[in-house]
Amino acid sequence: FLIVLFAVWEAADRAGLIDLMFLPRPSEILSAGATLIAQNAFLPTVGHTVSVTLTGWAIASCSGLMIGFALGMSRRVWVYSMSTIELFRALPSVVLLPIAVLVFGFSVQMELVLVIVSAQWPVMVSAVDGVRLVPQGLRDTATTLRLGRLETARKIILPAALPKVLVGLRLSLALSLILTVAAEMLGNPAGMGNALVEAQEALQADQMFFYFLSIGLLGVLLNAAFVFLARLIAPGHHLRFAEAGRGSRREENPVLY
């Protein structure tokens, strides 16, 4: 579809059907991209964005999983933490940007804090949901086998909750990229988001569109890499983890909805 779209776009522009000053042809966008790559101006920005995205996502995932499992397995922890969690979860992610800039300045730390604080919520919600929806029969099995709390979590709860957790991790990865680019556009003078804004301010529409399309392509590649790794790490689950997020929410102890 994209190939057809770009072909029609190119043909329409050459035929004079499109007369917009700052809408370059696809061939001009590709030419600008080739120039940026040849000048070694493109790959460093990609490396910065990818490194911040993956680092923030990894830390947010670990934090979200630990907190989510604690909330899901302990009713007492959930009761005493519910109001605080709901308060912070309701805050839009972009609201944290001015605070992060004020505290950490225009730096990588600012980007990471924004990503970590915001990207942990999908993982946490999915972990809590997955733990709470583990069938009672599996819990009874753990009791019969006299498994300890850690053994129950590792051998019973985690495998049963894995489809839900994978959904949360996948959503969190996409959110991490979005927040990284947003932070670069508005706060940190580095990365693909900042390069896109600089091209726009310099009226270099061809470079701006190249960065725009590159960010979209990066999102597709990260998602594809996650799905591939999920199939390797959890064979058998990849056929249903995409549907786990649409699982029943009417079962006992619904939380965070």
mmCIF file of N, CA, C and O in Angstrom, residues 167-253:
data_model
loop_
_atom_site.group_PDB
_atom_site.id
_atom_site.type_symbol
_atom_site.label_atom_id
_atom_site.label_comp_id
_atom_site.label_asym_id
_atom_site.label_seq_id
_atom_site.Cartn_x
_atom_site.Cartn_y
_atom_site.Cartn_z
ATOM 1 N N VAL A 167 1.383 -8.632 26.479
ATOM 2 C CA VAL A 167 0.610 -7.515 25.926
ATOM 3 C C VAL A 167 1.068 -6.195 26.538
ATOM 4 O O VAL A 167 1.280 -5.200 25.835
ATOM 5 N N GLY A 168 1.235 -6.169 27.865
ATOM 6 C CA GLY A 168 1.689 -4.956 28.529
ATOM 7 C C GLY A 168 3.073 -4.523 28.085
ATOM 8 O O GLY A 168 3.332 -3.336 27.884
ATOM 9 N N LEU A 169 3.971 -5.491 27.926
ATOM 10 C CA LEU A 169 5.325 -5.174 27.477
ATOM 11 C C LEU A 169 5.321 -4.599 26.063
ATOM 12 O O LEU A 169 6.076 -3.672 25.749
ATOM 13 N N ARG A 170 4.472 -5.144 25.227
ATOM 14 C CA ARG A 170 4.386 -4.659 23.842
ATOM 15 C C ARG A 170 3.855 -3.232 23.791
ATOM 16 O O ARG A 170 4.396 -2.376 23.075
ATOM 17 N N LEU A 171 2.814 -2.960 24.550
ATOM 18 C CA LEU A 171 2.270 -1.602 24.602
ATOM 19 C C LEU A 171 3.290 -0.633 25.206
ATOM 20 O O LEU A 171 3.420 0.513 24.753
ATOM 21 N N SER A 172 3.999 -1.087 26.219
ATOM 22 C CA SER A 172 4.978 -0.243 26.879
ATOM 23 C C SER A 172 6.125 0.121 25.940
ATOM 24 O O SER A 172 6.640 1.250 25.987
ATOM 25 N N LEU A 173 6.528 -0.809 25.076
ATOM 26 C CA LEU A 173 7.604 -0.518 24.128
ATOM 27 C C LEU A 173 7.195 0.579 23.153
ATOM 28 O O LEU A 173 7.975 1.509 22.881
ATOM 29 N N ALA A 174 5.980 0.489 22.637
ATOM 30 C CA ALA A 174 5.491 1.531 21.726
ATOM 31 C C ALA A 174 5.401 2.878 22.438
ATOM 32 O O ALA A 174 5.784 3.917 21.888
ATOM 33 N N LEU A 175 4.910 2.857 23.682
ATOM 34 C CA LEU A 175 4.796 4.096 24.452
ATOM 35 C C LEU A 175 6.173 4.682 24.752
ATOM 36 O O LEU A 175 6.349 5.910 24.755
ATOM 37 N N SER A 176 7.161 3.832 24.990
ATOM 38 C CA SER A 176 8.514 4.313 25.268
ATOM 39 C C SER A 176 9.076 5.086 24.081
ATOM 40 O O SER A 176 9.717 6.134 24.254
ATOM 41 N N LEU A 177 8.857 4.575 22.874
ATOM 42 C CA LEU A 177 9.335 5.285 21.684
ATOM 43 C C LEU A 177 8.616 6.625 21.533
ATOM 44 O O LEU A 177 9.248 7.651 21.233
ATOM 45 N N ILE A 178 7.314 6.624 21.738
ATOM 46 C CA ILE A 178 6.542 7.869 21.622
ATOM 47 C C ILE A 178 7.047 8.919 22.601
ATOM 48 O O ILE A 178 7.264 10.098 22.249
ATOM 49 N N LEU A 179 7.253 8.524 23.851
ATOM 50 C CA LEU A 179 7.696 9.467 24.869
ATOM 51 C C LEU A 179 9.122 9.942 24.621
ATOM 52 O O LEU A 179 9.449 11.111 24.869
ATOM 53 N N THR A 180 9.970 9.057 24.123
ATOM 54 C CA THR A 180 11.346 9.459 23.810
ATOM 55 C C THR A 180 11.364 10.525 22.726
ATOM 56 O O THR A 180 12.049 11.553 22.847
ATOM 57 N N VAL A 181 10.608 10.292 21.658
ATOM 58 C CA VAL A 181 10.561 11.266 20.564
ATOM 59 C C VAL A 181 9.945 12.581 21.039
ATOM 60 O O VAL A 181 10.424 13.667 20.686
ATOM 61 N N ALA A 182 8.891 12.496 21.868
ATOM 62 C CA ALA A 182 8.266 13.716 22.389
ATOM 63 C C ALA A 182 9.246 14.511 23.249
ATOM 64 O O ALA A 182 9.316 15.746 23.146
ATOM 65 N N ALA A 183 10.007 13.820 24.081
ATOM 66 C CA ALA A 183 10.989 14.503 24.917
ATOM 67 C C ALA A 183 12.080 15.154 24.071
ATOM 68 O O ALA A 183 12.550 16.258 24.380
ATOM 69 N N GLU A 184 12.481 14.480 23.002
ATOM 70 C CA GLU A 184 13.498 15.047 22.110
ATOM 71 C C GLU A 184 12.964 16.257 21.358
ATOM 72 O O GLU A 184 13.697 17.224 21.115
ATOM 73 N N MET A 185 11.700 16.226 21.000
ATOM 74 C CA MET A 185 11.112 17.355 20.274
ATOM 75 C C MET A 185 10.950 18.577 21.161
ATOM 76 O O MET A 185 11.096 19.718 20.706
ATOM 77 N N LEU A 186 10.648 18.350 22.434
ATOM 78 C CA LEU A 186 10.289 19.463 23.307
ATOM 79 C C LEU A 186 11.347 19.809 24.343
ATOM 80 O O LEU A 186 11.309 20.903 24.908
ATOM 81 N N GLY A 187 12.272 18.866 24.603
ATOM 82 C CA GLY A 187 13.173 19.122 25.713
ATOM 83 C C GLY A 187 14.636 18.881 25.461
ATOM 84 O O GLY A 187 15.469 19.719 25.827
ATOM 85 N N ASN A 188 15.002 17.756 24.870
ATOM 86 C CA ASN A 188 16.411 17.403 24.768
ATOM 87 C C ASN A 188 16.929 17.623 23.350
ATOM 88 O O ASN A 188 16.393 17.063 22.402
ATOM 89 N N PRO A 189 17.981 18.426 23.179
ATOM 90 C CA PRO A 189 18.503 18.705 21.831
ATOM 91 C C PRO A 189 19.340 17.555 21.283
ATOM 92 O O PRO A 189 20.529 17.690 21.004
ATOM 93 N N ALA A 190 18.729 16.399 21.122
ATOM 94 C CA ALA A 190 19.414 15.227 20.574
ATOM 95 C C ALA A 190 18.354 14.247 20.105
ATOM 96 O O ALA A 190 17.193 14.322 20.502
ATOM 97 N N GLY A 191 18.738 13.333 19.225
ATOM 98 C CA GLY A 191 17.829 12.285 18.795
ATOM 99 C C GLY A 191 17.002 12.658 17.581
ATOM 100 O O GLY A 191 17.077 13.759 17.032
ATOM 101 N N MET A 192 16.169 11.701 17.153
ATOM 102 C CA MET A 192 15.379 11.861 15.937
ATOM 103 C C MET A 192 14.291 12.919 16.092
ATOM 104 O O MET A 192 13.990 13.646 15.148
ATOM 105 N N GLY A 193 13.709 13.022 17.262
ATOM 106 C CA GLY A 193 12.688 14.038 17.480
ATOM 107 C C GLY A 193 13.239 15.440 17.352
ATOM 108 O O GLY A 193 12.634 16.319 16.720
ATOM 109 N N ASN A 194 14.396 15.668 17.936
ATOM 110 C CA ASN A 194 15.033 16.979 17.828
ATOM 111 C C ASN A 194 15.446 17.274 16.397
ATOM 112 O O ASN A 194 15.302 18.407 15.920
ATOM 113 N N ALA A 195 15.976 16.267 15.696
ATOM 114 C CA ALA A 195 16.368 16.467 14.301
ATOM 115 C C ALA A 195 15.171 16.816 13.432
ATOM 116 O O ALA A 195 15.273 17.654 12.521
ATOM 117 N N LEU A 196 14.032 16.194 13.708
ATOM 118 C CA LEU A 196 12.813 16.507 12.948
ATOM 119 C C LEU A 196 12.409 17.964 13.154
ATOM 120 O O LEU A 196 12.070 18.673 12.195
ATOM 121 N N VAL A 197 12.438 18.429 14.407
ATOM 122 C CA VAL A 197 12.057 19.812 14.705
ATOM 123 C C VAL A 197 13.045 20.788 14.084
ATOM 124 O O VAL A 197 12.650 21.835 13.540
ATOM 125 N N GLU A 198 14.332 20.474 14.133
ATOM 126 C CA GLU A 198 15.331 21.363 13.539
ATOM 127 C C GLU A 198 15.142 21.471 12.028
ATOM 128 O O GLU A 198 15.277 22.565 11.456
ATOM 129 N N ALA A 199 14.817 20.357 11.380
ATOM 130 C CA ALA A 199 14.566 20.399 9.936
ATOM 131 C C ALA A 199 13.323 21.217 9.624
ATOM 132 O O ALA A 199 13.292 21.970 8.646
ATOM 133 N N GLN A 200 12.316 21.107 10.457
ATOM 134 C CA GLN A 200 11.082 21.879 10.251
ATOM 135 C C GLN A 200 11.329 23.374 10.426
ATOM 136 O O GLN A 200 10.851 24.192 9.643
ATOM 137 N N GLU A 201 12.107 23.725 11.450
ATOM 138 C CA GLU A 201 12.394 25.139 11.690
ATOM 139 C C GLU A 201 13.287 25.721 10.601
ATOM 140 O O GLU A 201 13.215 26.923 10.320
ATOM 141 N N ALA A 202 14.123 24.899 9.988
ATOM 142 C CA ALA A 202 14.987 25.363 8.905
ATOM 143 C C ALA A 202 14.292 25.290 7.547
ATOM 144 O O ALA A 202 14.928 25.573 6.515
ATOM 145 N N LEU A 203 13.008 24.928 7.538
ATOM 146 C CA LEU A 203 12.211 24.811 6.314
ATOM 147 C C LEU A 203 12.797 23.784 5.345
ATOM 148 O O LEU A 203 12.661 23.916 4.125
ATOM 149 N N GLN A 204 13.431 22.769 5.894
ATOM 150 C CA GLN A 204 13.960 21.670 5.075
ATOM 151 C C GLN A 204 12.946 20.526 5.103
ATOM 152 O O GLN A 204 13.079 19.552 5.842
ATOM 153 N N ALA A 205 11.919 20.684 4.289
ATOM 154 C CA ALA A 205 10.790 19.764 4.335
ATOM 155 C C ALA A 205 11.192 18.342 3.958
ATOM 156 O O ALA A 205 10.643 17.374 4.516
ATOM 157 N N ASP A 206 12.134 18.196 3.023
ATOM 158 C CA ASP A 206 12.530 16.855 2.622
ATOM 159 C C ASP A 206 13.170 16.092 3.779
ATOM 160 O O ASP A 206 12.863 14.914 4.020
ATOM 161 N N GLN A 207 14.045 16.759 4.549
ATOM 162 C CA GLN A 207 14.654 16.111 5.711
ATOM 163 C C GLN A 207 13.617 15.855 6.805
ATOM 164 O O GLN A 207 13.653 14.809 7.472
ATOM 165 N N MET A 208 12.714 16.794 6.994
ATOM 166 C CA MET A 208 11.680 16.625 8.008
ATOM 167 C C MET A 208 10.836 15.391 7.724
ATOM 168 O O MET A 208 10.568 14.569 8.617
ATOM 169 N N PHE A 209 10.397 15.224 6.475
ATOM 170 C CA PHE A 209 9.600 14.062 6.111
ATOM 171 C C PHE A 209 10.418 12.775 6.230
ATOM 172 O O PHE A 209 9.878 11.717 6.582
ATOM 173 N N PHE A 210 11.713 12.844 5.947
ATOM 174 C CA PHE A 210 12.548 11.652 6.071
ATOM 175 C C PHE A 210 12.630 11.202 7.525
ATOM 176 O O PHE A 210 12.515 10.005 7.817
ATOM 177 N N TYR A 211 12.813 12.146 8.436
ATOM 178 C CA TYR A 211 12.833 11.790 9.860
ATOM 179 C C TYR A 211 11.460 11.299 10.317
ATOM 180 O O TYR A 211 11.361 10.355 11.117
ATOM 181 N N PHE A 212 10.411 11.921 9.826
ATOM 182 C CA PHE A 212 9.054 11.503 10.165
ATOM 183 C C PHE A 212 8.817 10.052 9.764
ATOM 184 O O PHE A 212 8.340 9.228 10.555
ATOM 185 N N LEU A 213 9.154 9.705 8.532
ATOM 186 C CA LEU A 213 8.968 8.334 8.055
ATOM 187 C C LEU A 213 9.913 7.369 8.759
ATOM 188 O O LEU A 213 9.544 6.210 9.026
ATOM 189 N N SER A 214 11.100 7.830 9.096
ATOM 190 C CA SER A 214 12.066 6.965 9.779
ATOM 191 C C SER A 214 11.593 6.609 11.182
ATOM 192 O O SER A 214 11.784 5.474 11.646
ATOM 193 N N ILE A 215 10.981 7.562 11.867
ATOM 194 C CA ILE A 215 10.451 7.280 13.208
ATOM 195 C C ILE A 215 9.333 6.236 13.124
ATOM 196 O O ILE A 215 9.260 5.313 13.944
ATOM 197 N N GLY A 216 8.464 6.372 12.120
ATOM 198 C CA GLY A 216 7.423 5.370 11.931
ATOM 199 C C GLY A 216 7.997 4.002 11.626
ATOM 200 O O GLY A 216 7.544 2.982 12.158
ATOM 201 N N LEU A 217 9.027 3.961 10.767
ATOM 202 C CA LEU A 217 9.666 2.688 10.431
ATOM 203 C C LEU A 217 10.347 2.086 11.655
ATOM 204 O O LEU A 217 10.307 0.866 11.857
ATOM 205 N N LEU A 218 10.951 2.926 12.480
ATOM 206 C CA LEU A 218 11.589 2.437 13.696
ATOM 207 C C LEU A 218 10.562 1.789 14.622
ATOM 208 O O LEU A 218 10.836 0.732 15.218
ATOM 209 N N GLY A 219 9.384 2.386 14.732
ATOM 210 C CA GLY A 219 8.334 1.789 15.545
ATOM 211 C C GLY A 219 7.918 0.422 15.032
ATOM 212 O O GLY A 219 7.714 -0.517 15.811
ATOM 213 N N VAL A 220 7.799 0.295 13.726
ATOM 214 C CA VAL A 220 7.440 -0.997 13.123
ATOM 215 C C VAL A 220 8.514 -2.037 13.395
ATOM 216 O O VAL A 220 8.213 -3.190 13.749
ATOM 217 N N LEU A 221 9.782 -1.657 13.268
ATOM 218 C CA LEU A 221 10.883 -2.593 13.483
ATOM 219 C C LEU A 221 10.969 -3.037 14.945
ATOM 220 O O LEU A 221 11.219 -4.222 15.233
ATOM 221 N N LEU A 222 10.780 -2.102 15.868
ATOM 222 C CA LEU A 222 10.811 -2.468 17.279
ATOM 223 C C LEU A 222 9.675 -3.431 17.622
ATOM 224 O O LEU A 222 9.873 -4.401 18.371
ATOM 225 N N ASN A 223 8.500 -3.183 17.082
ATOM 226 C CA ASN A 223 7.370 -4.071 17.335
ATOM 227 C C ASN A 223 7.627 -5.460 16.748
ATOM 228 O O ASN A 223 7.356 -6.482 17.387
ATOM 229 N N ALA A 224 8.179 -5.504 15.530
ATOM 230 C CA ALA A 224 8.474 -6.786 14.898
ATOM 231 C C ALA A 224 9.537 -7.552 15.683
ATOM 232 O O ALA A 224 9.437 -8.779 15.848
ATOM 233 N N ALA A 225 10.538 -6.829 16.187
ATOM 234 C CA ALA A 225 11.582 -7.482 16.981
ATOM 235 C C ALA A 225 11.011 -8.045 18.275
ATOM 236 O O ALA A 225 11.377 -9.151 18.702
ATOM 237 N N PHE A 226 10.088 -7.316 18.898
ATOM 238 C CA PHE A 226 9.482 -7.811 20.133
ATOM 239 C C PHE A 226 8.671 -9.076 19.877
ATOM 240 O O PHE A 226 8.754 -10.043 20.641
ATOM 241 N N VAL A 227 7.873 -9.074 18.814
ATOM 242 C CA VAL A 227 7.070 -10.257 18.499
ATOM 243 C C VAL A 227 7.978 -11.455 18.225
ATOM 244 O O VAL A 227 7.700 -12.579 18.672
ATOM 245 N N PHE A 228 9.076 -11.226 17.512
ATOM 246 C CA PHE A 228 10.018 -12.311 17.214
ATOM 247 C C PHE A 228 10.621 -12.884 18.494
ATOM 248 O O PHE A 228 10.680 -14.106 18.677
ATOM 249 N N LEU A 229 11.062 -12.006 19.398
ATOM 250 C CA LEU A 229 11.646 -12.465 20.651
ATOM 251 C C LEU A 229 10.611 -13.145 21.537
ATOM 252 O O LEU A 229 10.929 -14.114 22.237
ATOM 253 N N ALA A 230 9.373 -12.656 21.509
ATOM 254 C CA ALA A 230 8.322 -13.282 22.304
ATOM 255 C C ALA A 230 8.081 -14.712 21.852
ATOM 256 O O ALA A 230 7.826 -15.606 22.663
ATOM 257 N N ARG A 231 8.181 -14.963 20.561
ATOM 258 C CA ARG A 231 7.990 -16.314 20.043
ATOM 259 C C ARG A 231 9.135 -17.230 20.443
ATOM 260 O O ARG A 231 8.938 -18.435 20.624
ATOM 261 N N LEU A 232 10.343 -16.656 20.595
ATOM 262 C CA LEU A 232 11.482 -17.466 21.020
ATOM 263 C C LEU A 232 11.446 -17.753 22.518
ATOM 264 O O LEU A 232 11.720 -18.874 22.960
ATOM 265 N N ILE A 233 11.120 -16.714 23.293
ATOM 266 C CA ILE A 233 11.143 -16.845 24.746
ATOM 267 C C ILE A 233 9.952 -17.624 25.267
ATOM 268 O O ILE A 233 10.079 -18.422 26.201
ATOM 269 N N ALA A 234 8.791 -17.406 24.662
ATOM 270 C CA ALA A 234 7.567 -18.053 25.151
ATOM 271 C C ALA A 234 6.878 -18.775 24.010
ATOM 272 O O ALA A 234 5.809 -18.365 23.554
ATOM 273 N N PRO A 235 7.465 -19.862 23.504
ATOM 274 C CA PRO A 235 6.811 -20.609 22.420
ATOM 275 C C PRO A 235 5.475 -21.166 22.885
ATOM 276 O O PRO A 235 5.353 -21.703 23.981
ATOM 277 N N GLY A 236 4.485 -21.039 22.028
ATOM 278 C CA GLY A 236 3.153 -21.505 22.392
ATOM 279 C C GLY A 236 2.263 -20.386 22.864
ATOM 280 O O GLY A 236 1.043 -20.440 22.708
ATOM 281 N N HIS A 237 2.879 -19.350 23.475
ATOM 282 C CA HIS A 237 2.083 -18.220 23.949
ATOM 283 C C HIS A 237 1.857 -17.187 22.861
ATOM 284 O O HIS A 237 0.902 -16.418 22.922
ATOM 285 N N HIS A 238 2.757 -17.139 21.851
ATOM 286 C CA HIS A 238 2.673 -16.062 20.855
ATOM 287 C C HIS A 238 1.406 -16.156 20.017
ATOM 288 O O HIS A 238 0.984 -15.186 19.417
ATOM 289 N N LEU A 239 0.774 -17.319 20.000
ATOM 290 C CA LEU A 239 -0.444 -17.464 19.206
ATOM 291 C C LEU A 239 -1.636 -16.815 19.877
ATOM 292 O O LEU A 239 -2.642 -16.564 19.240
ATOM 293 N N ARG A 240 -1.488 -16.539 21.185
ATOM 294 C CA ARG A 240 -2.655 -15.992 21.874
ATOM 295 C C ARG A 240 -2.359 -14.739 22.693
ATOM 296 O O ARG A 240 -3.270 -14.157 23.259
ATOM 297 N N PHE A 241 -1.063 -14.298 22.763
ATOM 298 C CA PHE A 241 -0.828 -13.131 23.598
ATOM 299 C C PHE A 241 -1.404 -11.872 22.984
ATOM 300 O O PHE A 241 -1.702 -10.914 23.673
ATOM 301 N N ALA A 242 -1.616 -11.859 21.659
ATOM 302 C CA ALA A 242 -2.212 -10.679 21.026
ATOM 303 C C ALA A 242 -3.668 -10.526 21.423
ATOM 304 O O ALA A 242 -4.219 -9.435 21.425
ATOM 305 N N GLU A 243 -4.322 -11.667 21.753
ATOM 306 C CA GLU A 243 -5.717 -11.609 22.151
ATOM 307 C C GLU A 243 -5.886 -11.501 23.656
ATOM 308 O O GLU A 243 -6.996 -11.326 24.144
ATOM 309 N N ALA A 244 -4.791 -11.617 24.411
ATOM 310 C CA ALA A 244 -4.910 -11.635 25.861
ATOM 311 C C ALA A 244 -5.486 -10.335 26.393
ATOM 312 O O ALA A 244 -6.203 -10.318 27.383
ATOM 313 N N GLY A 245 -5.138 -9.225 25.727
ATOM 314 C CA GLY A 245 -5.639 -7.939 26.180
ATOM 315 C C GLY A 245 -7.137 -7.801 26.035
ATOM 316 O O GLY A 245 -7.752 -6.932 26.638
ATOM 317 N N ARG A 246 -7.758 -8.681 25.218
ATOM 318 C CA ARG A 246 -9.198 -8.618 25.053
ATOM 319 C C ARG A 246 -9.894 -9.712 25.861
ATOM 320 O O ARG A 246 -11.054 -10.018 25.631
ATOM 321 N N GLY A 247 -9.133 -10.308 26.783
ATOM 322 C CA GLY A 247 -9.704 -11.379 27.591
ATOM 323 C C GLY A 247 -10.790 -10.858 28.501
ATOM 324 O O GLY A 247 -11.019 -9.660 28.663
ATOM 325 N N SER A 248 -11.440 -11.760 29.173
ATOM 326 C CA SER A 248 -12.563 -11.404 30.024
ATOM 327 C C SER A 248 -12.126 -10.508 31.162
ATOM 328 O O SER A 248 -11.151 -10.785 31.851
ATOM 329 N N ARG A 249 -12.840 -9.435 31.352
ATOM 330 C CA ARG A 249 -12.587 -8.539 32.471
ATOM 331 C C ARG A 249 -13.753 -8.588 33.461
ATOM 332 O O ARG A 249 -13.896 -7.724 34.301
ATOM 333 N N ARG A 250 -14.544 -9.612 33.311
ATOM 334 C CA ARG A 250 -15.676 -9.739 34.215
ATOM 335 C C ARG A 250 -15.425 -10.788 35.280
ATOM 336 O O ARG A 250 -16.298 -11.092 36.071
ATOM 337 N N GLU A 251 -14.188 -11.356 35.284
ATOM 338 C CA GLU A 251 -13.896 -12.370 36.261
ATOM 339 C C GLU A 251 -13.656 -11.723 37.613
ATOM 340 O O GLU A 251 -13.674 -10.509 37.773
ATOM 341 N N GLU A 252 -13.389 -12.570 38.582
ATOM 342 C CA GLU A 252 -13.295 -12.076 39.956
ATOM 343 C C GLU A 252 -12.156 -11.068 40.118
ATOM 344 O O GLU A 252 -11.154 -11.111 39.415
ATOM 345 N N ASN A 253 -12.363 -10.165 41.089
ATOM 346 C CA ASN A 253 -11.364 -9.170 41.448
ATOM 347 C C ASN A 253 -10.888 -8.326 40.276
ATOM 348 O O ASN A 253 -9.688 -8.220 40.010
#
